[in-house]
PDB file of C-alpha atoms and ligand atoms in Angstrom:
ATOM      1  CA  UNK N   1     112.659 111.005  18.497  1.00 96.00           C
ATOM      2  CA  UNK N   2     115.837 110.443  16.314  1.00 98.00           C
ATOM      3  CA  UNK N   3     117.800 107.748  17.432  1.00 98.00           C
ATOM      4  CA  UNK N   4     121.801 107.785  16.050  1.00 98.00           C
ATOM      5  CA  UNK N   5     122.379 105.073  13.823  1.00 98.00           C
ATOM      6  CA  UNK N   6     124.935 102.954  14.112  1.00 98.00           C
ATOM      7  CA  UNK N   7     127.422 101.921  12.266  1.00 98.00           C
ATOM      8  CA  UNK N   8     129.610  99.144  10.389  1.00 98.00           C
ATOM      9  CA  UNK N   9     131.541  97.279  12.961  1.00 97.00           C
ATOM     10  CA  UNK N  10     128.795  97.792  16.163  1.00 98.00           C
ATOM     11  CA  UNK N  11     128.091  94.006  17.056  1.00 97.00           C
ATOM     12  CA  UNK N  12     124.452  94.734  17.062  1.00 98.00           C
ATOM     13  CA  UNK N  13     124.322  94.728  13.287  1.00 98.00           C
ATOM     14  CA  UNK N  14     125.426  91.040  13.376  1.00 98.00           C
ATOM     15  CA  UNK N  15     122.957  89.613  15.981  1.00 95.00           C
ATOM     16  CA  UNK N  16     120.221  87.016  15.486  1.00 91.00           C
ATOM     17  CA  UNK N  17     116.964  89.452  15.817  1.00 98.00           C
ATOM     18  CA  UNK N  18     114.277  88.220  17.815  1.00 98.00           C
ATOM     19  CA  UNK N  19     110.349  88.446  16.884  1.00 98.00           C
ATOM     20  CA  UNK N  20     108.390  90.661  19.691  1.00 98.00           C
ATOM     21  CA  UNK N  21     105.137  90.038  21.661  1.00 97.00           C
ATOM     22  CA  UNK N  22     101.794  91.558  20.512  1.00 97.00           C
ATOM     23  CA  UNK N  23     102.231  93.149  24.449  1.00 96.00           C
ATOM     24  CA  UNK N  24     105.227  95.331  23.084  1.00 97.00           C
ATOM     25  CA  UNK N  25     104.783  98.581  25.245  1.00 96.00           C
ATOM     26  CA  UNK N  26     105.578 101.650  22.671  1.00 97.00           C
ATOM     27  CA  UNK N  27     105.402 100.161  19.198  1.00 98.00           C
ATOM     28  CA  UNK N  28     103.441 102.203  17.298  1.00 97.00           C
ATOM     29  CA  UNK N  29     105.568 105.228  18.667  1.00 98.00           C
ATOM     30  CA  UNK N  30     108.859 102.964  18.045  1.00 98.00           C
ATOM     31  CA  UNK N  31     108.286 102.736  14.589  1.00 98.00           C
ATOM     32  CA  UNK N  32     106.817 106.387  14.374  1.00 98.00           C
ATOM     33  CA  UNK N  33     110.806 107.208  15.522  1.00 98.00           C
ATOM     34  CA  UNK N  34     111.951 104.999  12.997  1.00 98.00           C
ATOM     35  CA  UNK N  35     110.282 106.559  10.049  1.00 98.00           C
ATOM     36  CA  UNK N  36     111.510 109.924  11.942  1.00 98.00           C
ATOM     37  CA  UNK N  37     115.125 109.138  12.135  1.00 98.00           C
ATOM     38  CA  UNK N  38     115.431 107.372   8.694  1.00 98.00           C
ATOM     39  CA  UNK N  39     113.479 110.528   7.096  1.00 98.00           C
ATOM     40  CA  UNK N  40     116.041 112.812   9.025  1.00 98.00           C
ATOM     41  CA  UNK N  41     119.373 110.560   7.381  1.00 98.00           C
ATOM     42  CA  UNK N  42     117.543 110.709   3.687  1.00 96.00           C
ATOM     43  CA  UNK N  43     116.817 107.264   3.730  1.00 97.00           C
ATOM     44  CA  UNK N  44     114.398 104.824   1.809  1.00 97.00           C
ATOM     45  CA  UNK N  45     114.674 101.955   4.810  1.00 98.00           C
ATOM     46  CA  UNK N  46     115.632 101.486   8.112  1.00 98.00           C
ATOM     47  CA  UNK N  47     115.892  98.472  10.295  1.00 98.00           C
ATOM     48  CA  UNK N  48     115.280  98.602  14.147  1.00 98.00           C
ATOM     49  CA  UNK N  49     119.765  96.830  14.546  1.00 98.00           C
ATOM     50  CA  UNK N  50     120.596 100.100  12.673  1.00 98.00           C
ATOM     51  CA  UNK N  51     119.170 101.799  16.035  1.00 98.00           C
ATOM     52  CA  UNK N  52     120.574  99.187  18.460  1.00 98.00           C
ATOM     53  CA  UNK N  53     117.674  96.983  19.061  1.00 98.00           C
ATOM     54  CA  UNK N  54     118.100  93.394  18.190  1.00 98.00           C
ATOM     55  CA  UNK N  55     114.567  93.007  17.177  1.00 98.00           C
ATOM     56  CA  UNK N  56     112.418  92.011  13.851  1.00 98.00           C
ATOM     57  CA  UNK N  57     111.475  95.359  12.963  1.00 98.00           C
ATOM     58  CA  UNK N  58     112.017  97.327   9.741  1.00 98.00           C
ATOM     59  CA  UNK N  59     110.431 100.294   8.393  1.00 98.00           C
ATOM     60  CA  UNK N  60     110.330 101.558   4.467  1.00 98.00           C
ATOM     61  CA  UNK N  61     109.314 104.565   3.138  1.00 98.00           C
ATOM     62  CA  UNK N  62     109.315 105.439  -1.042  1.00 97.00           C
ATOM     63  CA  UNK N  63     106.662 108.007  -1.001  1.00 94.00           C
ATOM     64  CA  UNK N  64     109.327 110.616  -2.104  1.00 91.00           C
ATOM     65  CA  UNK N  65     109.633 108.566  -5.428  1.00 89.00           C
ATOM     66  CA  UNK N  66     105.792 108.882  -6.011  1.00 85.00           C
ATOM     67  CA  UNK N  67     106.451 112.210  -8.430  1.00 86.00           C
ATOM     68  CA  UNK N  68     108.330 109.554 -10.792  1.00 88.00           C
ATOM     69  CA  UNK N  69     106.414 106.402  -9.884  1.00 87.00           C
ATOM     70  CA  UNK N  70     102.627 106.839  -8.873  1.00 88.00           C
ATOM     71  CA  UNK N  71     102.793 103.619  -7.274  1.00 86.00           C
ATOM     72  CA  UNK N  72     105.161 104.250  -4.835  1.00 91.00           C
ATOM     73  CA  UNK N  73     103.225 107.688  -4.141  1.00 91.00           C
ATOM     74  CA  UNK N  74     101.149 105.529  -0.423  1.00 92.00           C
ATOM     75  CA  UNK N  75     104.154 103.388   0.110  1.00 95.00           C
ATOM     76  CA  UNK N  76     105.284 103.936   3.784  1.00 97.00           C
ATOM     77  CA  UNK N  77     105.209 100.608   5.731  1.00 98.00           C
ATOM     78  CA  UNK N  78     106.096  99.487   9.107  1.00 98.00           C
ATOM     79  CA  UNK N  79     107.411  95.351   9.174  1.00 98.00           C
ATOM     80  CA  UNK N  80     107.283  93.931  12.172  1.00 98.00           C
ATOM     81  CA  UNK N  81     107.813  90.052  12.753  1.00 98.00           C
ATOM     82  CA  UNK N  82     108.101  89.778   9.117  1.00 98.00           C
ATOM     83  CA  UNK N  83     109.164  86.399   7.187  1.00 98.00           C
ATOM     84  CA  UNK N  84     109.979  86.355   3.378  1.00 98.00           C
ATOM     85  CA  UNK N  85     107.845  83.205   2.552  1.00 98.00           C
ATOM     86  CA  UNK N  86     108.963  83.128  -1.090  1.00 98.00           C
ATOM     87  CA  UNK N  87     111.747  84.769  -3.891  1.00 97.00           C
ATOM     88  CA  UNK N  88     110.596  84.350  -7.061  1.00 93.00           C
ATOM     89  CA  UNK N  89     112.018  85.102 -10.633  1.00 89.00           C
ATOM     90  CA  UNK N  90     115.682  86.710 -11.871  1.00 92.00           C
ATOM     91  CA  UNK N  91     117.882  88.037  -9.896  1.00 96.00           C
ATOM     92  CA  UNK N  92     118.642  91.999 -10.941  1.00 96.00           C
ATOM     93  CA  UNK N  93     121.650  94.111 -10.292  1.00 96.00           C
ATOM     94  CA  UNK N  94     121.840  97.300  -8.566  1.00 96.00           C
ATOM     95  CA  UNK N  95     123.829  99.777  -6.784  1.00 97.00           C
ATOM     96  CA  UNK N  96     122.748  99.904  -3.161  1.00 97.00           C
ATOM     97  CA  UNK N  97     123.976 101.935  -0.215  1.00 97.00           C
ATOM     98  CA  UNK N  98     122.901 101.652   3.694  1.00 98.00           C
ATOM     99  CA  UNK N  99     122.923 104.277   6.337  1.00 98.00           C
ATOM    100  CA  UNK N 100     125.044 102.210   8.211  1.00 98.00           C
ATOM    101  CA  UNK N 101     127.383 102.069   5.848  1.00 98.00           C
ATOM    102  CA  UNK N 102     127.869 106.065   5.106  1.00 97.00           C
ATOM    103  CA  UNK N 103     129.703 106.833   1.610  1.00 96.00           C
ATOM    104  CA  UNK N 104     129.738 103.515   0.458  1.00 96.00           C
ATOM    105  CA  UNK N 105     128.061 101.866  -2.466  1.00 96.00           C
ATOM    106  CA  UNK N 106     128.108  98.795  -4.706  1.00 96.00           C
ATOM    107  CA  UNK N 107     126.226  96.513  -7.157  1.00 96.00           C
ATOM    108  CA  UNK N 108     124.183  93.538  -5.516  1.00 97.00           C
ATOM    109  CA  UNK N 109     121.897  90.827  -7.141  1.00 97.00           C
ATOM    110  CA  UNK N 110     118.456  90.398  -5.326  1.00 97.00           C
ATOM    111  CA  UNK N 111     115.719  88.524  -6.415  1.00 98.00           C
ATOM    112  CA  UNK N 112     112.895  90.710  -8.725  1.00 97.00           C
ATOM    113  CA  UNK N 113     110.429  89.531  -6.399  1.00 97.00           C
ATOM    114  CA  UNK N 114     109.201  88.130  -2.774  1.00 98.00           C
ATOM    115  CA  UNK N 115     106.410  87.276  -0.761  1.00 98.00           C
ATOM    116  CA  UNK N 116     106.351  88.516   2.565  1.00 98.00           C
ATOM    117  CA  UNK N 117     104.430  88.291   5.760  1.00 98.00           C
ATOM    118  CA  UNK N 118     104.402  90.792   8.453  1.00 98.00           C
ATOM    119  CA  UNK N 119     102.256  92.749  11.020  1.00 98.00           C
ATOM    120  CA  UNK N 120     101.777  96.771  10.770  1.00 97.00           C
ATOM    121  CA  UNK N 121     102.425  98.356  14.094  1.00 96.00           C
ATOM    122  CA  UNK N 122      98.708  97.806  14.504  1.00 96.00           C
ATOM    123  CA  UNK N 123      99.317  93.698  14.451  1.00 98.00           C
ATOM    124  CA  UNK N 124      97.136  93.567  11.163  1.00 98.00           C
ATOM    125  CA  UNK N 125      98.780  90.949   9.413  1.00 98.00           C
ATOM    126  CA  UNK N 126      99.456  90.802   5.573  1.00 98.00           C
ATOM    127  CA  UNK N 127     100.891  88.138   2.975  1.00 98.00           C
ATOM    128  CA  UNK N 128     101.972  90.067  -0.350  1.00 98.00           C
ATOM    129  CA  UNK N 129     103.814  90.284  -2.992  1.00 97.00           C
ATOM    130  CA  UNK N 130     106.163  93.091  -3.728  1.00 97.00           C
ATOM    131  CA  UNK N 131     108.225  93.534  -6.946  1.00 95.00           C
ATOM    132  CA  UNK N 132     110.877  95.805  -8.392  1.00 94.00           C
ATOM    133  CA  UNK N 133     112.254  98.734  -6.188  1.00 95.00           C
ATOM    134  CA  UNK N 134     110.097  97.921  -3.114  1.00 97.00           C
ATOM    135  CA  UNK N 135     111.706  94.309  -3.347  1.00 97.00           C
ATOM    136  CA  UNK N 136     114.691  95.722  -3.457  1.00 97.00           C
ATOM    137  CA  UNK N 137     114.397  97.763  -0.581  1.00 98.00           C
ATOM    138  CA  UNK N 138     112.426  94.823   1.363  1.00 98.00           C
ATOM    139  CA  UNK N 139     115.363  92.715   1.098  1.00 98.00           C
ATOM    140  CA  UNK N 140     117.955  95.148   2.172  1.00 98.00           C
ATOM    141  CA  UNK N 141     116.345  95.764   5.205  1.00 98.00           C
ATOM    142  CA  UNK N 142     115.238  92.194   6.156  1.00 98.00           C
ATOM    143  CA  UNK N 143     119.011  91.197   5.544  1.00 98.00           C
ATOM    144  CA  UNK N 144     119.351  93.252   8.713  1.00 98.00           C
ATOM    145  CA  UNK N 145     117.403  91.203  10.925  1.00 98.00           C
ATOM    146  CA  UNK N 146     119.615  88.062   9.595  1.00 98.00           C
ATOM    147  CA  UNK N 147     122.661  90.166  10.360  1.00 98.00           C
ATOM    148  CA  UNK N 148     123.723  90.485   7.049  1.00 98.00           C
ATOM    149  CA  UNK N 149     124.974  93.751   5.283  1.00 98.00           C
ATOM    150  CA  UNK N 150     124.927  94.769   1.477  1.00 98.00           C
ATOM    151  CA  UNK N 151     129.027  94.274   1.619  1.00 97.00           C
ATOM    152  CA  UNK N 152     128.839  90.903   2.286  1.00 97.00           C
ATOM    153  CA  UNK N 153     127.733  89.969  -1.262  1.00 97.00           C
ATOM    154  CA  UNK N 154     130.866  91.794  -2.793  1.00 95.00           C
ATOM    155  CA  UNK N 155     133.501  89.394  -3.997  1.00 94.00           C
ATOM    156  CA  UNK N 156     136.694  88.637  -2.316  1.00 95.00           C
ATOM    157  CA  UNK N 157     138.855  90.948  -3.779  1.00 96.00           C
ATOM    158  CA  UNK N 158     136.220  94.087  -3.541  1.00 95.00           C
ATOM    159  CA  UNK N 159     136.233  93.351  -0.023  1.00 95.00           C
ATOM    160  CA  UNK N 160     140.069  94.308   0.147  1.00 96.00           C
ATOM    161  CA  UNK N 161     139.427  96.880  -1.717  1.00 95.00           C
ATOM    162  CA  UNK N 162     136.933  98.059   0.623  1.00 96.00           C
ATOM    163  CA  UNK N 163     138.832  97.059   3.585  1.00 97.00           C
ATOM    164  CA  UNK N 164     139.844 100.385   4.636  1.00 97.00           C
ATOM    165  CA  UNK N 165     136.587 102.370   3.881  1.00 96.00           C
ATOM    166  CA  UNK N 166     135.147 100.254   6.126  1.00 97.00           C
ATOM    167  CA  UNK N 167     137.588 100.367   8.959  1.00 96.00           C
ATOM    168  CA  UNK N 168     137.473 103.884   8.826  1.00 96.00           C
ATOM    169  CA  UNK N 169     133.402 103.689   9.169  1.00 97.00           C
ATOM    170  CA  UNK N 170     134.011 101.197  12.808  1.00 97.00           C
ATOM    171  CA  UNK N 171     136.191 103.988  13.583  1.00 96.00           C
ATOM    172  CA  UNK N 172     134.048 106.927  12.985  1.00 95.00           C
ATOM    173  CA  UNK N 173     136.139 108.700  10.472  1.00 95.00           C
ATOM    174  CA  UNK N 174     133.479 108.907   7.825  1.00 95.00           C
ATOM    175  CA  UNK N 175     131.393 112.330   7.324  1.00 96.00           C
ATOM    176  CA  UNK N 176     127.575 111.761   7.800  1.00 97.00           C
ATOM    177  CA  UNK N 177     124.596 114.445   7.467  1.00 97.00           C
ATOM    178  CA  UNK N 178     123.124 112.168  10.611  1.00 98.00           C
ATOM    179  CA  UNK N 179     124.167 111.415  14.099  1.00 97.00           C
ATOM    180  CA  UNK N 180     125.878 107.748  14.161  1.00 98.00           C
ATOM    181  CA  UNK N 181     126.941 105.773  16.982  1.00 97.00           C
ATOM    182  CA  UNK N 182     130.469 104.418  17.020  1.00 95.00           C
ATOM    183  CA  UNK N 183     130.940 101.101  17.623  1.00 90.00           C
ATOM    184  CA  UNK N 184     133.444 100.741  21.020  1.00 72.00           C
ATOM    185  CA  UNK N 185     136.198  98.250  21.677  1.00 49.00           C
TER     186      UNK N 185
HETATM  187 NI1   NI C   1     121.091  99.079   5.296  1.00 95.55          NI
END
């Protein structure tokens, strides 16, 4: 099932998420509609706020980058509960975007790498390490269970420059290949 996505402004994308119980009726097909409706908006991530739920659930996806990057070829992962237990190294710039977000994109600096723990859908738990691009991506999405967006890291005055863009987003005057949800009142 594709679920809209919603949108800069919807209250949901600012909420404290909440880990879930191993007795969590549906996951495995939850996250099976996450991969589903992030695949259908031409995304690399998707966190389950994006889709209204205010729980700790992400899902990433880079095996469309395998053709350039063999190692990214198996890389399609479900996190659920998942806590970034360390950030090691530099911290790298690049341009990032977010579905929730449409149109929009700017520089931010993220660490090069983290260590992360996390279930699969399954509940098999893992502790790794993950560097470069799947970093990256990682921290995007787990900013979304701490309610925080990629525009948050812009400076001041990019923020008023943005101002508008992003009004126009809460309002749903932005152009999207994917169904959104509009945030209301
Ligand atoms: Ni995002």
């Amino acid at each position: 099932m594709i679920y809209p996505i919603t949108v800069y402004g919807d209250p949901v994308l600012r909420k404290t998420t909440t880990d879930i119980d191993q007795d969590f009726e549906g996951l495995e097909q939850l996250v099976e509609d996450m991969f589903e409706t992030m695949h259908n908006a031409e995304g690399v991530g998707l966190a389950a706020p994006q889709i209204g739920l205010p729980i700790r659930i992400f899902v990433v996806d880079l095996s469309a980058l395998g053709e350039d990057e063999p190692l990214l070829k198996d890389f399609r992962k479900g996190f659920i509960n998942p806590q970034i237990v360390e950030k090691v190294g530099e911290k790298v710039l690049m341009e990032e975007g977010c579905l929730s977000i449409p149109g929009l994109r700017e520089d931010v600096l993220r660490f090069e790498t983290i260590r992360i723990r996390y279930y699969d859908s399954k509940w098999q738990e893992y502790d790794q390490v993950f560097s470069g691009f799947p970093a990256r991506v990682i921290q995007h999405e787990y900013d979304h269970l701490e309610g925080v967006m990629f525009v948050d890291y812009c400076s001041p005055l990019k923020k008023r420059i943005l101002k508008g863009k992003l009004t126009d987003i809460t309002k749903g005057q932005v152009s999207t290949s994917y169904r959104i949800k509009v945030p209301r009142g």
